[in-house]
PDB file of C-alpha atoms in Angstrom:
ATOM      1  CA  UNK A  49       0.000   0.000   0.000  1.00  0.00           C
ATOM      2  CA  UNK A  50       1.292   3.085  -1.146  1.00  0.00           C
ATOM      3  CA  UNK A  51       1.834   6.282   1.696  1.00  0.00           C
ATOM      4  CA  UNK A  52      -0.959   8.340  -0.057  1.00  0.00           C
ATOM      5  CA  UNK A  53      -3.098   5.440   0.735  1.00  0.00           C
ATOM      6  CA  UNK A  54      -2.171   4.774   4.150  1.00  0.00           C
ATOM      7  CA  UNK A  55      -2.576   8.641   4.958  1.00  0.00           C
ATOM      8  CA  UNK A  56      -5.961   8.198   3.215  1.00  0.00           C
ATOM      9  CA  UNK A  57      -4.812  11.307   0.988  1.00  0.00           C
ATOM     10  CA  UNK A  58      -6.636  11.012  -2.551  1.00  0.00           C
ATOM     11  CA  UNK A  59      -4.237  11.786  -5.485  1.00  0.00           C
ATOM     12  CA  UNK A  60      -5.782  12.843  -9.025  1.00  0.00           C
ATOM     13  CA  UNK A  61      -3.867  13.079 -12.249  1.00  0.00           C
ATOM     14  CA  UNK A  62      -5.393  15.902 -14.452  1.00  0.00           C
ATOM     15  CA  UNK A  63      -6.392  15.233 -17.615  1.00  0.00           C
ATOM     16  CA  UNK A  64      -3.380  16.572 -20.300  1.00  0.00           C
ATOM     17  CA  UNK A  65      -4.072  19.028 -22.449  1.00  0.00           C
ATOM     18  CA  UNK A  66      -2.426  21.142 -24.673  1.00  0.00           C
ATOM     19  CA  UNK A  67      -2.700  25.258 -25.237  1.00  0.00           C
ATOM     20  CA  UNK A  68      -4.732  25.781 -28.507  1.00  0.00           C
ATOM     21  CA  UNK A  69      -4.191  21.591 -29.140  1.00  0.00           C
ATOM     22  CA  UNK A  70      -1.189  22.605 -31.311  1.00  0.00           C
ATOM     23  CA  UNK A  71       2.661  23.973 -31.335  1.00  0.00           C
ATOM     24  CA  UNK A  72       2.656  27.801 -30.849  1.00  0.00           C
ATOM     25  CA  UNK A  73       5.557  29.973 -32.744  1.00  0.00           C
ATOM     26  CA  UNK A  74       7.586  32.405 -30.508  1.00  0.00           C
ATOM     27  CA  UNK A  75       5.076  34.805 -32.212  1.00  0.00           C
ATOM     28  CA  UNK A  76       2.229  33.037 -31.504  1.00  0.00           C
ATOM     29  CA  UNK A  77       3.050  32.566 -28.457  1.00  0.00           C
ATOM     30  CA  UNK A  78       4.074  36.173 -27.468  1.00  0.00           C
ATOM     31  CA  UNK A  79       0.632  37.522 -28.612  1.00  0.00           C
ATOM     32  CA  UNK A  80      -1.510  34.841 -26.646  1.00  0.00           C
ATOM     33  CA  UNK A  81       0.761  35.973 -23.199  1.00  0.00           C
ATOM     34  CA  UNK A  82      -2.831  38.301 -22.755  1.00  0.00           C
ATOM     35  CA  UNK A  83      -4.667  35.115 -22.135  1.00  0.00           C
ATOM     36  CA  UNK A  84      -6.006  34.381 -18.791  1.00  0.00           C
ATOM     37  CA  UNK A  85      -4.865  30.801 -19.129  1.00  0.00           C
ATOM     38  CA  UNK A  86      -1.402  31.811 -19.644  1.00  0.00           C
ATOM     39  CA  UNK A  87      -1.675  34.947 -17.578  1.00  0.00           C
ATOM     40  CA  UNK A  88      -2.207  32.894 -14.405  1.00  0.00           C
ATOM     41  CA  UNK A  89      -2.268  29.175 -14.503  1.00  0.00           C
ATOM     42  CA  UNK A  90       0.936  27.251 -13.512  1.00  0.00           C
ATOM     43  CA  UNK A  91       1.687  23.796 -15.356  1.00  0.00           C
ATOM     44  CA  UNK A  92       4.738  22.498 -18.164  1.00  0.00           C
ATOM     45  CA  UNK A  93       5.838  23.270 -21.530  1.00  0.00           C
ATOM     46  CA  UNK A  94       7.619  21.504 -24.246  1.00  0.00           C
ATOM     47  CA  UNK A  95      10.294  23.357 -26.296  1.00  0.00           C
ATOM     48  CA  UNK A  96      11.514  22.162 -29.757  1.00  0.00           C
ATOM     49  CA  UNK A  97      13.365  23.029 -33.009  1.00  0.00           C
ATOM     50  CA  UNK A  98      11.913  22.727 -36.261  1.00  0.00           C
ATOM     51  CA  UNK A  99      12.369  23.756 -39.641  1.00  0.00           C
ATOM     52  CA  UNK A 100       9.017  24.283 -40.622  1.00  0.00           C
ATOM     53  CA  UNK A 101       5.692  24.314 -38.540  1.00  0.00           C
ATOM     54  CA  UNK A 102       5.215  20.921 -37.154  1.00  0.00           C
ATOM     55  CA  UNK A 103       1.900  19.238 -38.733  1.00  0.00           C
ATOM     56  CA  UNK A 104       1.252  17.542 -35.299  1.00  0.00           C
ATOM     57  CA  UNK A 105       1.690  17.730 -31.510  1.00  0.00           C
ATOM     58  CA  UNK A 106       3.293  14.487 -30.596  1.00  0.00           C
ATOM     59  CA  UNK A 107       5.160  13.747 -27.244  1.00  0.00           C
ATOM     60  CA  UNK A 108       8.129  12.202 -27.500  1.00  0.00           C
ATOM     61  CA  UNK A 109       9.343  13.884 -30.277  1.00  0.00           C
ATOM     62  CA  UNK A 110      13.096  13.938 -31.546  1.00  0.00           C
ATOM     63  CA  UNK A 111      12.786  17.643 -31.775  1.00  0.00           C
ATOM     64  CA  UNK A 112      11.951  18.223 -28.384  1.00  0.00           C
ATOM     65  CA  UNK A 113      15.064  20.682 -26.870  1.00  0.00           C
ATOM     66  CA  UNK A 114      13.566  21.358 -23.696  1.00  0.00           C
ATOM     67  CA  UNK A 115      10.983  20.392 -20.915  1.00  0.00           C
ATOM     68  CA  UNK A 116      10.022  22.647 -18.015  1.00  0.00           C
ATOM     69  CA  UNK A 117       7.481  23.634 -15.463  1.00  0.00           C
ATOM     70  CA  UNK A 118       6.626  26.691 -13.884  1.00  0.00           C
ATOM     71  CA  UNK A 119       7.795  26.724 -10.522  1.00  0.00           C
ATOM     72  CA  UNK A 120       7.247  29.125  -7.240  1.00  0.00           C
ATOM     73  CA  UNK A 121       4.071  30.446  -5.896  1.00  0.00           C
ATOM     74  CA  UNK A 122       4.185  33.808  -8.949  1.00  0.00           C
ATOM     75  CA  UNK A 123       5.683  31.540 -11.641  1.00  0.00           C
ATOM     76  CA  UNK A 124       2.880  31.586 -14.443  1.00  0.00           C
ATOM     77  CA  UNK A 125       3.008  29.758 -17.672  1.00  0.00           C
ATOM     78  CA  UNK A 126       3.160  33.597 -19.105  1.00  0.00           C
ATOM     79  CA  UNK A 127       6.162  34.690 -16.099  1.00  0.00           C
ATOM     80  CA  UNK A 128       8.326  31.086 -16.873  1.00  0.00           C
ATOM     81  CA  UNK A 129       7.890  31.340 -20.836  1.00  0.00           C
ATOM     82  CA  UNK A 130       8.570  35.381 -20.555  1.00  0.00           C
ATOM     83  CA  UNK A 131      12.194  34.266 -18.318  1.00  0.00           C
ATOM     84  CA  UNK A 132      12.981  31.724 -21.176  1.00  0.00           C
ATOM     85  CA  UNK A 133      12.309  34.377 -24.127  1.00  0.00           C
ATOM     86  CA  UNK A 134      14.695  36.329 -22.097  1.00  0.00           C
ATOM     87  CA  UNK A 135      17.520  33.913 -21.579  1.00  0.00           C
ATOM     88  CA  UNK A 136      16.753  32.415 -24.931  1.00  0.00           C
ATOM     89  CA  UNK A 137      17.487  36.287 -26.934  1.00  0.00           C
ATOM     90  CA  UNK A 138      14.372  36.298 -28.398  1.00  0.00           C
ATOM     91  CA  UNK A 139      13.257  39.543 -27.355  1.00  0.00           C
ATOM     92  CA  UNK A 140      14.946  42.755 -28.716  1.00  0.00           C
ATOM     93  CA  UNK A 141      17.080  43.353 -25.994  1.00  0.00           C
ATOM     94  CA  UNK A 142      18.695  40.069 -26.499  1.00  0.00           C
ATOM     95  CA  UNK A 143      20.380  37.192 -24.064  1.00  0.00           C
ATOM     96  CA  UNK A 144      19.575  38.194 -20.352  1.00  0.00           C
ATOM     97  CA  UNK A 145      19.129  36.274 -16.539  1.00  0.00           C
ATOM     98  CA  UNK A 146      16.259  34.411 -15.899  1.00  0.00           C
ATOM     99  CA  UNK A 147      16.013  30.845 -17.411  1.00  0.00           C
ATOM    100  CA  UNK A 148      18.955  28.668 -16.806  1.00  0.00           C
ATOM    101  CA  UNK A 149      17.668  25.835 -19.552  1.00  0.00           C
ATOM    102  CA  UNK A 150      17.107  28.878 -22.156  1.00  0.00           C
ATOM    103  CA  UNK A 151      20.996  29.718 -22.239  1.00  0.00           C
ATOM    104  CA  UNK A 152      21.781  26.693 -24.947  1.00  0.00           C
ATOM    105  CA  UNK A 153      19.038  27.774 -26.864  1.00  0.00           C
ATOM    106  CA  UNK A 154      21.510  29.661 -29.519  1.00  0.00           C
ATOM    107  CA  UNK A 155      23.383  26.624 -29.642  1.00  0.00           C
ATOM    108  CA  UNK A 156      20.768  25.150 -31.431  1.00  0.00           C
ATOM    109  CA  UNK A 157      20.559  27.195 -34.230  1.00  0.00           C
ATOM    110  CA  UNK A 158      22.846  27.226 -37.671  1.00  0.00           C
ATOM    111  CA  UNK A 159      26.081  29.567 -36.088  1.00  0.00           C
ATOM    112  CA  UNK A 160      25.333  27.909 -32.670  1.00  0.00           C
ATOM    113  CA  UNK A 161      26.886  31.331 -30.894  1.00  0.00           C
ATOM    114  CA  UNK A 162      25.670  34.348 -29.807  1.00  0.00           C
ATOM    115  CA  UNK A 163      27.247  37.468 -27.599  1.00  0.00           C
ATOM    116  CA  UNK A 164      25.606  38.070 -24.067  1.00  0.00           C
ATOM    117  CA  UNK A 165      22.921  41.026 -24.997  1.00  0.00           C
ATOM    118  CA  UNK A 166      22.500  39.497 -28.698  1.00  0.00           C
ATOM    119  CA  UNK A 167      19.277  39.297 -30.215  1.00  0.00           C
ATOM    120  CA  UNK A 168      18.190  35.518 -31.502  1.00  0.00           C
ATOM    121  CA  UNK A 169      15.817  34.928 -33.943  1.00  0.00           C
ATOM    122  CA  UNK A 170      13.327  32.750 -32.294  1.00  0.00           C
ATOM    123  CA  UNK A 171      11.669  31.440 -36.073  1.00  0.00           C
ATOM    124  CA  UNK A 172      12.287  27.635 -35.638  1.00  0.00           C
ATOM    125  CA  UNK A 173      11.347  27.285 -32.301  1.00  0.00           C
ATOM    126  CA  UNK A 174       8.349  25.946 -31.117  1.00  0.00           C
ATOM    127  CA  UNK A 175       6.313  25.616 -27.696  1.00  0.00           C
ATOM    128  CA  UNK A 176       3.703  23.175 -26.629  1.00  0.00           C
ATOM    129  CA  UNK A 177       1.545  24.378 -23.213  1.00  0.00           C
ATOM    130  CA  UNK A 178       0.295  22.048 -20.876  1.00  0.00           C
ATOM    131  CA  UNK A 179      -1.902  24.774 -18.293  1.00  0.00           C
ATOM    132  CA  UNK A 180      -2.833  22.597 -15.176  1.00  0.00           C
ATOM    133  CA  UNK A 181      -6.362  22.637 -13.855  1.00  0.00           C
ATOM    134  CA  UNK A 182      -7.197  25.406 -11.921  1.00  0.00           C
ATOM    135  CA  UNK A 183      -7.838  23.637  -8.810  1.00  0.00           C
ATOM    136  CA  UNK A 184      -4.943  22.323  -9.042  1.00  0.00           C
ATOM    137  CA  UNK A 185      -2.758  25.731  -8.667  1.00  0.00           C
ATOM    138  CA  UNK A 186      -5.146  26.316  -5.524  1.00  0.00           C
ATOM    139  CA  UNK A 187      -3.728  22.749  -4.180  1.00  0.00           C
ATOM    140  CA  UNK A 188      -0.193  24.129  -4.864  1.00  0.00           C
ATOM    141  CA  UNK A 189      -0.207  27.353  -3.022  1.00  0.00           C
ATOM    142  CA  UNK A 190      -2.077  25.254   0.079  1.00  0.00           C
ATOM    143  CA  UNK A 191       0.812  22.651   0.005  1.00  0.00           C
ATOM    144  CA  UNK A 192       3.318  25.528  -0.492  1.00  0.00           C
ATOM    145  CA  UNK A 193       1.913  27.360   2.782  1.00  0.00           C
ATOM    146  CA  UNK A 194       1.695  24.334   4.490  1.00  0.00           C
ATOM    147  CA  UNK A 195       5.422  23.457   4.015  1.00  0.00           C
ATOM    148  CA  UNK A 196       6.462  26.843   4.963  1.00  0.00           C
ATOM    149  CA  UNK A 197       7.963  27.109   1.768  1.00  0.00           C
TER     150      UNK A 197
END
Protein backbone atom coordinates (compact mmCIF):
# COMPACT_ATOMS: atom_id res chain seq x y z
CA UNK A 1 0.00 0.00 0.00
CA UNK A 2 1.29 3.09 -1.15
CA UNK A 3 1.83 6.28 1.70
CA UNK A 4 -0.96 8.34 -0.06
CA UNK A 5 -3.10 5.44 0.73
CA UNK A 6 -2.17 4.77 4.15
CA UNK A 7 -2.58 8.64 4.96
CA UNK A 8 -5.96 8.20 3.21
CA UNK A 9 -4.81 11.31 0.99
CA UNK A 10 -6.64 11.01 -2.55
CA UNK A 11 -4.24 11.79 -5.48
CA UNK A 12 -5.78 12.84 -9.02
CA UNK A 13 -3.87 13.08 -12.25
CA UNK A 14 -5.39 15.90 -14.45
CA UNK A 15 -6.39 15.23 -17.62
CA UNK A 16 -3.38 16.57 -20.30
CA UNK A 17 -4.07 19.03 -22.45
CA UNK A 18 -2.43 21.14 -24.67
CA UNK A 19 -2.70 25.26 -25.24
CA UNK A 20 -4.73 25.78 -28.51
CA UNK A 21 -4.19 21.59 -29.14
CA UNK A 22 -1.19 22.61 -31.31
CA UNK A 23 2.66 23.97 -31.33
CA UNK A 24 2.66 27.80 -30.85
CA UNK A 25 5.56 29.97 -32.74
CA UNK A 26 7.59 32.41 -30.51
CA UNK A 27 5.08 34.81 -32.21
CA UNK A 28 2.23 33.04 -31.50
CA UNK A 29 3.05 32.57 -28.46
CA UNK A 30 4.07 36.17 -27.47
CA UNK A 31 0.63 37.52 -28.61
CA UNK A 32 -1.51 34.84 -26.65
CA UNK A 33 0.76 35.97 -23.20
CA UNK A 34 -2.83 38.30 -22.76
CA UNK A 35 -4.67 35.11 -22.13
CA UNK A 36 -6.01 34.38 -18.79
CA UNK A 37 -4.87 30.80 -19.13
CA UNK A 38 -1.40 31.81 -19.64
CA UNK A 39 -1.68 34.95 -17.58
CA UNK A 40 -2.21 32.89 -14.40
CA UNK A 41 -2.27 29.17 -14.50
CA UNK A 42 0.94 27.25 -13.51
CA UNK A 43 1.69 23.80 -15.36
CA UNK A 44 4.74 22.50 -18.16
CA UNK A 45 5.84 23.27 -21.53
CA UNK A 46 7.62 21.50 -24.25
CA UNK A 47 10.29 23.36 -26.30
CA UNK A 48 11.51 22.16 -29.76
CA UNK A 49 13.37 23.03 -33.01
CA UNK A 50 11.91 22.73 -36.26
CA UNK A 51 12.37 23.76 -39.64
CA UNK A 52 9.02 24.28 -40.62
CA UNK A 53 5.69 24.31 -38.54
CA UNK A 54 5.21 20.92 -37.15
CA UNK A 55 1.90 19.24 -38.73
CA UNK A 56 1.25 17.54 -35.30
CA UNK A 57 1.69 17.73 -31.51
CA UNK A 58 3.29 14.49 -30.60
CA UNK A 59 5.16 13.75 -27.24
CA UNK A 60 8.13 12.20 -27.50
CA UNK A 61 9.34 13.88 -30.28
CA UNK A 62 13.10 13.94 -31.55
CA UNK A 63 12.79 17.64 -31.78
CA UNK A 64 11.95 18.22 -28.38
CA UNK A 65 15.06 20.68 -26.87
CA UNK A 66 13.57 21.36 -23.70
CA UNK A 67 10.98 20.39 -20.92
CA UNK A 68 10.02 22.65 -18.02
CA UNK A 69 7.48 23.63 -15.46
CA UNK A 70 6.63 26.69 -13.88
CA UNK A 71 7.80 26.72 -10.52
CA UNK A 72 7.25 29.12 -7.24
CA UNK A 73 4.07 30.45 -5.90
CA UNK A 74 4.18 33.81 -8.95
CA UNK A 75 5.68 31.54 -11.64
CA UNK A 76 2.88 31.59 -14.44
CA UNK A 77 3.01 29.76 -17.67
CA UNK A 78 3.16 33.60 -19.10
CA UNK A 79 6.16 34.69 -16.10
CA UNK A 80 8.33 31.09 -16.87
CA UNK A 81 7.89 31.34 -20.84
CA UNK A 82 8.57 35.38 -20.55
CA UNK A 83 12.19 34.27 -18.32
CA UNK A 84 12.98 31.72 -21.18
CA UNK A 85 12.31 34.38 -24.13
CA UNK A 86 14.70 36.33 -22.10
CA UNK A 87 17.52 33.91 -21.58
CA UNK A 88 16.75 32.41 -24.93
CA UNK A 89 17.49 36.29 -26.93
CA UNK A 90 14.37 36.30 -28.40
CA UNK A 91 13.26 39.54 -27.36
CA UNK A 92 14.95 42.75 -28.72
CA UNK A 93 17.08 43.35 -25.99
CA UNK A 94 18.70 40.07 -26.50
CA UNK A 95 20.38 37.19 -24.06
CA UNK A 96 19.57 38.19 -20.35
CA UNK A 97 19.13 36.27 -16.54
CA UNK A 98 16.26 34.41 -15.90
CA UNK A 99 16.01 30.84 -17.41
CA UNK A 100 18.96 28.67 -16.81
CA UNK A 101 17.67 25.84 -19.55
CA UNK A 102 17.11 28.88 -22.16
CA UNK A 103 21.00 29.72 -22.24
CA UNK A 104 21.78 26.69 -24.95
CA UNK A 105 19.04 27.77 -26.86
CA UNK A 106 21.51 29.66 -29.52
CA UNK A 107 23.38 26.62 -29.64
CA UNK A 108 20.77 25.15 -31.43
CA UNK A 109 20.56 27.19 -34.23
CA UNK A 110 22.85 27.23 -37.67
CA UNK A 111 26.08 29.57 -36.09
CA UNK A 112 25.33 27.91 -32.67
CA UNK A 113 26.89 31.33 -30.89
CA UNK A 114 25.67 34.35 -29.81
CA UNK A 115 27.25 37.47 -27.60
CA UNK A 116 25.61 38.07 -24.07
CA UNK A 117 22.92 41.03 -25.00
CA UNK A 118 22.50 39.50 -28.70
CA UNK A 119 19.28 39.30 -30.22
CA UNK A 120 18.19 35.52 -31.50
CA UNK A 121 15.82 34.93 -33.94
CA UNK A 122 13.33 32.75 -32.29
CA UNK A 123 11.67 31.44 -36.07
CA UNK A 124 12.29 27.64 -35.64
CA UNK A 125 11.35 27.28 -32.30
CA UNK A 126 8.35 25.95 -31.12
CA UNK A 127 6.31 25.62 -27.70
CA UNK A 128 3.70 23.18 -26.63
CA UNK A 129 1.54 24.38 -23.21
CA UNK A 130 0.29 22.05 -20.88
CA UNK A 131 -1.90 24.77 -18.29
CA UNK A 132 -2.83 22.60 -15.18
CA UNK A 133 -6.36 22.64 -13.86
CA UNK A 134 -7.20 25.41 -11.92
CA UNK A 135 -7.84 23.64 -8.81
CA UNK A 136 -4.94 22.32 -9.04
CA UNK A 137 -2.76 25.73 -8.67
CA UNK A 138 -5.15 26.32 -5.52
CA UNK A 139 -3.73 22.75 -4.18
CA UNK A 140 -0.19 24.13 -4.86
CA UNK A 141 -0.21 27.35 -3.02
CA UNK A 142 -2.08 25.25 0.08
CA UNK A 143 0.81 22.65 0.01
CA UNK A 144 3.32 25.53 -0.49
CA UNK A 145 1.91 27.36 2.78
CA UNK A 146 1.70 24.33 4.49
CA UNK A 147 5.42 23.46 4.01
CA UNK A 148 6.46 26.84 4.96
CA UNK A 149 7.96 27.11 1.77
Amino acid sequence: MSAEAEAGVAIEIPRISFFRGRWLSWQELTAAFSDRVLARRVGAYVVARFESSPPLLLLPDAHVVYIGETHGRAASLRQRLTQFGQSAGFFPSGQQNGHYGAWRVPTLRPGGTVERGQHVDPSGFYFALVPFPERFDVALEQSVDASGA
